[in-house]
């Protein structure tokens, strides 16, 4: 049982580090997509959700008698993608950001499903409830991105084509 509790604590710390990374990525993205106001609004909304998720995880860790460990614990398997999303010169930041955001949300969904199952097994029903609640917010963000994927991609391509034409004249 002590093993199970320690495992769950580590997963919660990983999720907390993941949210720090998410906040970092979303803030970077928000500053680069002024031409896409609808996406910008949804990202701003998710930044607020992400900050609240971080706080809810901190409360779970505190209740369990432990604390977060900072960003260093994050596995970082998405670092390369995030760096691309933060790229300044590529010219297609919005599309890279869409891909990175959609991918990241699914990692979060997977993490919270696992955490909720783990918390349930450890008998920590409050943590399980919090993780399910956060999971629904990530699912809503992922499905918003999916719903707007075609529109944003095509708007980007059209804008780019128009700008190239203008530049030739
Ligand atoms: Fe999140």
PDB file of C-alpha atoms and ligand atoms in Angstrom:
ATOM      1  CA  UNK A   1       0.000   0.000   0.000  1.00  0.00           C
ATOM      2  CA  UNK A   2       2.873   2.370   0.794  1.00  0.00           C
ATOM      3  CA  UNK A   3       4.312   1.518  -2.634  1.00  0.00           C
ATOM      4  CA  UNK A   4       1.018   2.302  -4.287  1.00  0.00           C
ATOM      5  CA  UNK A   5       0.771   5.637  -2.473  1.00  0.00           C
ATOM      6  CA  UNK A   6       4.313   6.602  -3.430  1.00  0.00           C
ATOM      7  CA  UNK A   7       3.668   5.645  -7.064  1.00  0.00           C
ATOM      8  CA  UNK A   8       0.536   7.773  -7.090  1.00  0.00           C
ATOM      9  CA  UNK A   9       2.420  10.709  -5.545  1.00  0.00           C
ATOM     10  CA  UNK A  10       5.031  10.472  -8.288  1.00  0.00           C
ATOM     11  CA  UNK A  11       2.364  10.432 -11.009  1.00  0.00           C
ATOM     12  CA  UNK A  12       0.760  13.510  -9.462  1.00  0.00           C
ATOM     13  CA  UNK A  13       4.145  15.279  -9.434  1.00  0.00           C
ATOM     14  CA  UNK A  14       4.633  14.297 -13.093  1.00  0.00           C
ATOM     15  CA  UNK A  15       1.197  15.727 -13.939  1.00  0.00           C
ATOM     16  CA  UNK A  16       2.037  18.930 -12.092  1.00  0.00           C
ATOM     17  CA  UNK A  17       5.287  19.243 -14.081  1.00  0.00           C
ATOM     18  CA  UNK A  18       3.311  18.535 -17.258  1.00  0.00           C
ATOM     19  CA  UNK A  19       0.965  21.444 -16.455  1.00  0.00           C
ATOM     20  CA  UNK A  20       3.950  23.754 -15.904  1.00  0.00           C
ATOM     21  CA  UNK A  21       5.142  22.732 -19.369  1.00  0.00           C
ATOM     22  CA  UNK A  22       1.629  23.235 -20.788  1.00  0.00           C
ATOM     23  CA  UNK A  23       1.415  26.725 -19.339  1.00  0.00           C
ATOM     24  CA  UNK A  24       4.816  27.584 -20.780  1.00  0.00           C
ATOM     25  CA  UNK A  25       3.823  26.305 -24.229  1.00  0.00           C
ATOM     26  CA  UNK A  26       0.397  27.986 -24.241  1.00  0.00           C
ATOM     27  CA  UNK A  27       1.852  31.326 -23.190  1.00  0.00           C
ATOM     28  CA  UNK A  28       4.438  31.113 -25.977  1.00  0.00           C
ATOM     29  CA  UNK A  29       1.738  30.292 -28.482  1.00  0.00           C
ATOM     30  CA  UNK A  30      -0.669  32.993 -27.305  1.00  0.00           C
ATOM     31  CA  UNK A  31       1.914  35.659 -28.122  1.00  0.00           C
ATOM     32  CA  UNK A  32       2.315  34.510 -31.731  1.00  0.00           C
ATOM     33  CA  UNK A  33      -1.143  34.057 -33.142  1.00  0.00           C
ATOM     34  CA  UNK A  34      -2.649  37.538 -33.151  1.00  0.00           C
ATOM     35  CA  UNK A  35      -4.107  36.882 -36.636  1.00  0.00           C
ATOM     36  CA  UNK A  36      -6.299  34.080 -35.246  1.00  0.00           C
ATOM     37  CA  UNK A  37      -8.458  35.735 -32.574  1.00  0.00           C
ATOM     38  CA  UNK A  38     -10.805  32.773 -32.034  1.00  0.00           C
ATOM     39  CA  UNK A  39      -7.884  30.430 -31.378  1.00  0.00           C
ATOM     40  CA  UNK A  40      -6.286  33.100 -29.204  1.00  0.00           C
ATOM     41  CA  UNK A  41      -9.399  33.362 -27.050  1.00  0.00           C
ATOM     42  CA  UNK A  42      -9.628  29.580 -26.614  1.00  0.00           C
ATOM     43  CA  UNK A  43      -5.927  29.391 -25.711  1.00  0.00           C
ATOM     44  CA  UNK A  44      -6.298  32.201 -23.150  1.00  0.00           C
ATOM     45  CA  UNK A  45      -9.217  30.312 -21.626  1.00  0.00           C
ATOM     46  CA  UNK A  46      -7.131  27.123 -21.444  1.00  0.00           C
ATOM     47  CA  UNK A  47      -4.238  29.015 -19.815  1.00  0.00           C
ATOM     48  CA  UNK A  48      -6.626  29.946 -16.991  1.00  0.00           C
ATOM     49  CA  UNK A  49      -7.811  26.306 -16.794  1.00  0.00           C
ATOM     50  CA  UNK A  50      -4.200  25.090 -16.794  1.00  0.00           C
ATOM     51  CA  UNK A  51      -3.293  27.384 -13.884  1.00  0.00           C
ATOM     52  CA  UNK A  52      -6.285  26.092 -11.964  1.00  0.00           C
ATOM     53  CA  UNK A  53      -5.368  22.465 -12.796  1.00  0.00           C
ATOM     54  CA  UNK A  54      -1.904  23.104 -11.386  1.00  0.00           C
ATOM     55  CA  UNK A  55      -3.465  24.418  -8.168  1.00  0.00           C
ATOM     56  CA  UNK A  56      -5.864  21.476  -7.892  1.00  0.00           C
ATOM     57  CA  UNK A  57      -2.920  19.072  -8.262  1.00  0.00           C
ATOM     58  CA  UNK A  58      -0.984  21.004  -5.603  1.00  0.00           C
ATOM     59  CA  UNK A  59      -3.981  20.617  -3.274  1.00  0.00           C
ATOM     60  CA  UNK A  60      -4.051  16.848  -3.935  1.00  0.00           C
ATOM     61  CA  UNK A  61      -0.322  16.572  -3.228  1.00  0.00           C
ATOM     62  CA  UNK A  62      -0.665  18.630  -0.082  1.00  0.00           C
ATOM     63  CA  UNK A  63      -3.595  16.552   1.172  1.00  0.00           C
ATOM     64  CA  UNK A  64      -1.463  13.455   0.570  1.00  0.00           C
ATOM     65  CA  UNK A  65       1.349  14.976   2.664  1.00  0.00           C
ATOM     66  CA  UNK A  66       3.759  15.684  -0.172  1.00  0.00           C
ATOM     67  CA  UNK A  67       4.601  18.452  -2.651  1.00  0.00           C
ATOM     68  CA  UNK A  68       5.366  19.129  -6.336  1.00  0.00           C
ATOM     69  CA  UNK A  69       8.937  18.809  -7.569  1.00  0.00           C
ATOM     70  CA  UNK A  70       9.066  21.388 -10.373  1.00  0.00           C
ATOM     71  CA  UNK A  71       9.592  21.039 -14.082  1.00  0.00           C
ATOM     72  CA  UNK A  72      12.688  18.817 -13.878  1.00  0.00           C
ATOM     73  CA  UNK A  73      10.589  15.654 -13.463  1.00  0.00           C
ATOM     74  CA  UNK A  74       8.807  16.070 -16.742  1.00  0.00           C
ATOM     75  CA  UNK A  75       9.846  13.341 -19.166  1.00  0.00           C
ATOM     76  CA  UNK A  76      10.244  15.909 -21.918  1.00  0.00           C
ATOM     77  CA  UNK A  77       9.385  13.597 -24.801  1.00  0.00           C
ATOM     78  CA  UNK A  78       7.555  16.469 -26.437  1.00  0.00           C
ATOM     79  CA  UNK A  79      10.327  19.006 -26.013  1.00  0.00           C
ATOM     80  CA  UNK A  80      11.296  19.004 -29.688  1.00  0.00           C
ATOM     81  CA  UNK A  81       7.718  19.514 -30.791  1.00  0.00           C
ATOM     82  CA  UNK A  82       7.226  22.286 -28.251  1.00  0.00           C
ATOM     83  CA  UNK A  83      10.360  24.022 -29.467  1.00  0.00           C
ATOM     84  CA  UNK A  84       9.010  23.860 -32.994  1.00  0.00           C
ATOM     85  CA  UNK A  85       5.762  25.341 -31.751  1.00  0.00           C
ATOM     86  CA  UNK A  86       7.765  28.143 -30.224  1.00  0.00           C
ATOM     87  CA  UNK A  87       9.770  28.702 -33.414  1.00  0.00           C
ATOM     88  CA  UNK A  88       9.907  32.285 -34.592  1.00  0.00           C
ATOM     89  CA  UNK A  89      11.106  31.985 -38.170  1.00  0.00           C
ATOM     90  CA  UNK A  90       9.168  29.027 -39.547  1.00  0.00           C
ATOM     91  CA  UNK A  91       6.212  31.149 -40.664  1.00  0.00           C
ATOM     92  CA  UNK A  92       3.707  28.412 -39.883  1.00  0.00           C
ATOM     93  CA  UNK A  93       3.717  28.754 -36.078  1.00  0.00           C
ATOM     94  CA  UNK A  94      -0.058  28.563 -35.951  1.00  0.00           C
ATOM     95  CA  UNK A  95      -0.137  25.149 -37.658  1.00  0.00           C
ATOM     96  CA  UNK A  96       2.792  23.832 -35.601  1.00  0.00           C
ATOM     97  CA  UNK A  97       1.042  25.179 -32.516  1.00  0.00           C
ATOM     98  CA  UNK A  98      -2.161  23.411 -33.482  1.00  0.00           C
ATOM     99  CA  UNK A  99      -0.286  20.126 -33.872  1.00  0.00           C
ATOM    100  CA  UNK A 100       1.645  20.588 -30.631  1.00  0.00           C
ATOM    101  CA  UNK A 101      -1.494  21.587 -28.731  1.00  0.00           C
ATOM    102  CA  UNK A 102      -3.542  18.691 -30.055  1.00  0.00           C
ATOM    103  CA  UNK A 103      -0.741  16.227 -29.275  1.00  0.00           C
ATOM    104  CA  UNK A 104      -0.122  17.663 -25.809  1.00  0.00           C
ATOM    105  CA  UNK A 105      -3.813  17.546 -24.879  1.00  0.00           C
ATOM    106  CA  UNK A 106      -3.885  13.834 -25.692  1.00  0.00           C
ATOM    107  CA  UNK A 107      -0.863  13.179 -23.522  1.00  0.00           C
ATOM    108  CA  UNK A 108      -2.698  14.999 -20.747  1.00  0.00           C
ATOM    109  CA  UNK A 109      -5.891  12.997 -21.317  1.00  0.00           C
ATOM    110  CA  UNK A 110      -3.906   9.733 -21.106  1.00  0.00           C
ATOM    111  CA  UNK A 111      -2.096  10.915 -17.969  1.00  0.00           C
ATOM    112  CA  UNK A 112      -5.310  11.866 -16.144  1.00  0.00           C
ATOM    113  CA  UNK A 113      -7.083   8.643 -17.103  1.00  0.00           C
ATOM    114  CA  UNK A 114      -4.141   6.706 -15.638  1.00  0.00           C
ATOM    115  CA  UNK A 115      -4.030   8.941 -12.553  1.00  0.00           C
ATOM    116  CA  UNK A 116      -7.773   8.596 -11.913  1.00  0.00           C
ATOM    117  CA  UNK A 117      -7.499   4.802 -12.151  1.00  0.00           C
ATOM    118  CA  UNK A 118      -4.456   4.812  -9.857  1.00  0.00           C
ATOM    119  CA  UNK A 119      -6.097   7.067  -7.282  1.00  0.00           C
ATOM    120  CA  UNK A 120      -9.188   4.857  -7.284  1.00  0.00           C
ATOM    121  CA  UNK A 121      -7.026   1.764  -6.714  1.00  0.00           C
ATOM    122  CA  UNK A 122      -5.253   3.538  -3.823  1.00  0.00           C
ATOM    123  CA  UNK A 123      -8.605   4.484  -2.307  1.00  0.00           C
ATOM    124  CA  UNK A 124      -8.040   8.238  -2.756  1.00  0.00           C
ATOM    125  CA  UNK A 125     -11.437   9.090  -4.198  1.00  0.00           C
ATOM    126  CA  UNK A 126     -10.959  12.868  -3.967  1.00  0.00           C
ATOM    127  CA  UNK A 127      -7.824  12.689  -6.131  1.00  0.00           C
ATOM    128  CA  UNK A 128      -9.666  10.392  -8.563  1.00  0.00           C
ATOM    129  CA  UNK A 129     -12.501  12.927  -8.790  1.00  0.00           C
ATOM    130  CA  UNK A 130     -10.106  15.843  -9.380  1.00  0.00           C
ATOM    131  CA  UNK A 131      -8.256  13.926 -12.113  1.00  0.00           C
ATOM    132  CA  UNK A 132     -11.500  13.041 -13.880  1.00  0.00           C
ATOM    133  CA  UNK A 133     -12.612  16.670 -13.687  1.00  0.00           C
ATOM    134  CA  UNK A 134      -9.303  17.888 -15.173  1.00  0.00           C
ATOM    135  CA  UNK A 135      -9.501  15.163 -17.820  1.00  0.00           C
ATOM    136  CA  UNK A 136     -12.836  16.542 -19.061  1.00  0.00           C
ATOM    137  CA  UNK A 137     -11.263  20.002 -19.475  1.00  0.00           C
ATOM    138  CA  UNK A 138      -8.411  18.515 -21.544  1.00  0.00           C
ATOM    139  CA  UNK A 139     -10.907  16.567 -23.650  1.00  0.00           C
ATOM    140  CA  UNK A 140     -12.899  19.752 -24.302  1.00  0.00           C
ATOM    141  CA  UNK A 141      -9.721  21.564 -25.408  1.00  0.00           C
ATOM    142  CA  UNK A 142      -8.661  18.657 -27.648  1.00  0.00           C
ATOM    143  CA  UNK A 143     -12.051  18.488 -29.331  1.00  0.00           C
ATOM    144  CA  UNK A 144     -12.114  22.280 -29.854  1.00  0.00           C
ATOM    145  CA  UNK A 145      -8.738  22.033 -31.606  1.00  0.00           C
ATOM    146  CA  UNK A 146      -9.994  19.132 -33.709  1.00  0.00           C
ATOM    147  CA  UNK A 147     -13.189  21.003 -34.641  1.00  0.00           C
ATOM    148  CA  UNK A 148     -11.171  24.042 -35.762  1.00  0.00           C
ATOM    149  CA  UNK A 149      -8.252  22.208 -37.386  1.00  0.00           C
ATOM    150  CA  UNK A 150      -9.491  22.469 -40.990  1.00  0.00           C
ATOM    151  CA  UNK A 151     -10.545  26.113 -40.681  1.00  0.00           C
ATOM    152  CA  UNK A 152      -7.275  27.259 -39.066  1.00  0.00           C
ATOM    153  CA  UNK A 153      -5.041  25.287 -41.457  1.00  0.00           C
ATOM    154  CA  UNK A 154      -6.872  26.550 -44.540  1.00  0.00           C
ATOM    155  CA  UNK A 155      -6.963  30.130 -43.256  1.00  0.00           C
ATOM    156  CA  UNK A 156      -3.206  29.932 -42.710  1.00  0.00           C
ATOM    157  CA  UNK A 157      -2.588  28.609 -46.248  1.00  0.00           C
ATOM    158  CA  UNK A 158      -4.882  31.209 -47.855  1.00  0.00           C
ATOM    159  CA  UNK A 159      -3.264  34.040 -45.916  1.00  0.00           C
ATOM    160  CA  UNK A 160       0.210  32.835 -46.824  1.00  0.00           C
ATOM    161  CA  UNK A 161      -0.732  32.516 -50.538  1.00  0.00           C
ATOM    162  CA  UNK A 162      -2.211  36.042 -50.560  1.00  0.00           C
ATOM    163  CA  UNK A 163       0.838  37.499 -48.846  1.00  0.00           C
ATOM    164  CA  UNK A 164       3.191  35.812 -51.350  1.00  0.00           C
ATOM    165  CA  UNK A 165       1.202  37.236 -54.264  1.00  0.00           C
ATOM    166  CA  UNK A 166       1.354  40.703 -52.749  1.00  0.00           C
ATOM    167  CA  UNK A 167       5.100  40.385 -52.221  1.00  0.00           C
ATOM    168  CA  UNK A 168       5.681  39.569 -55.897  1.00  0.00           C
ATOM    169  CA  UNK A 169       4.074  42.797 -57.076  1.00  0.00           C
TER     170      UNK A 169
HETATM  171 FE1  LIG B   1      -3.848  20.608 -18.535  1.00  0.00          FE
END
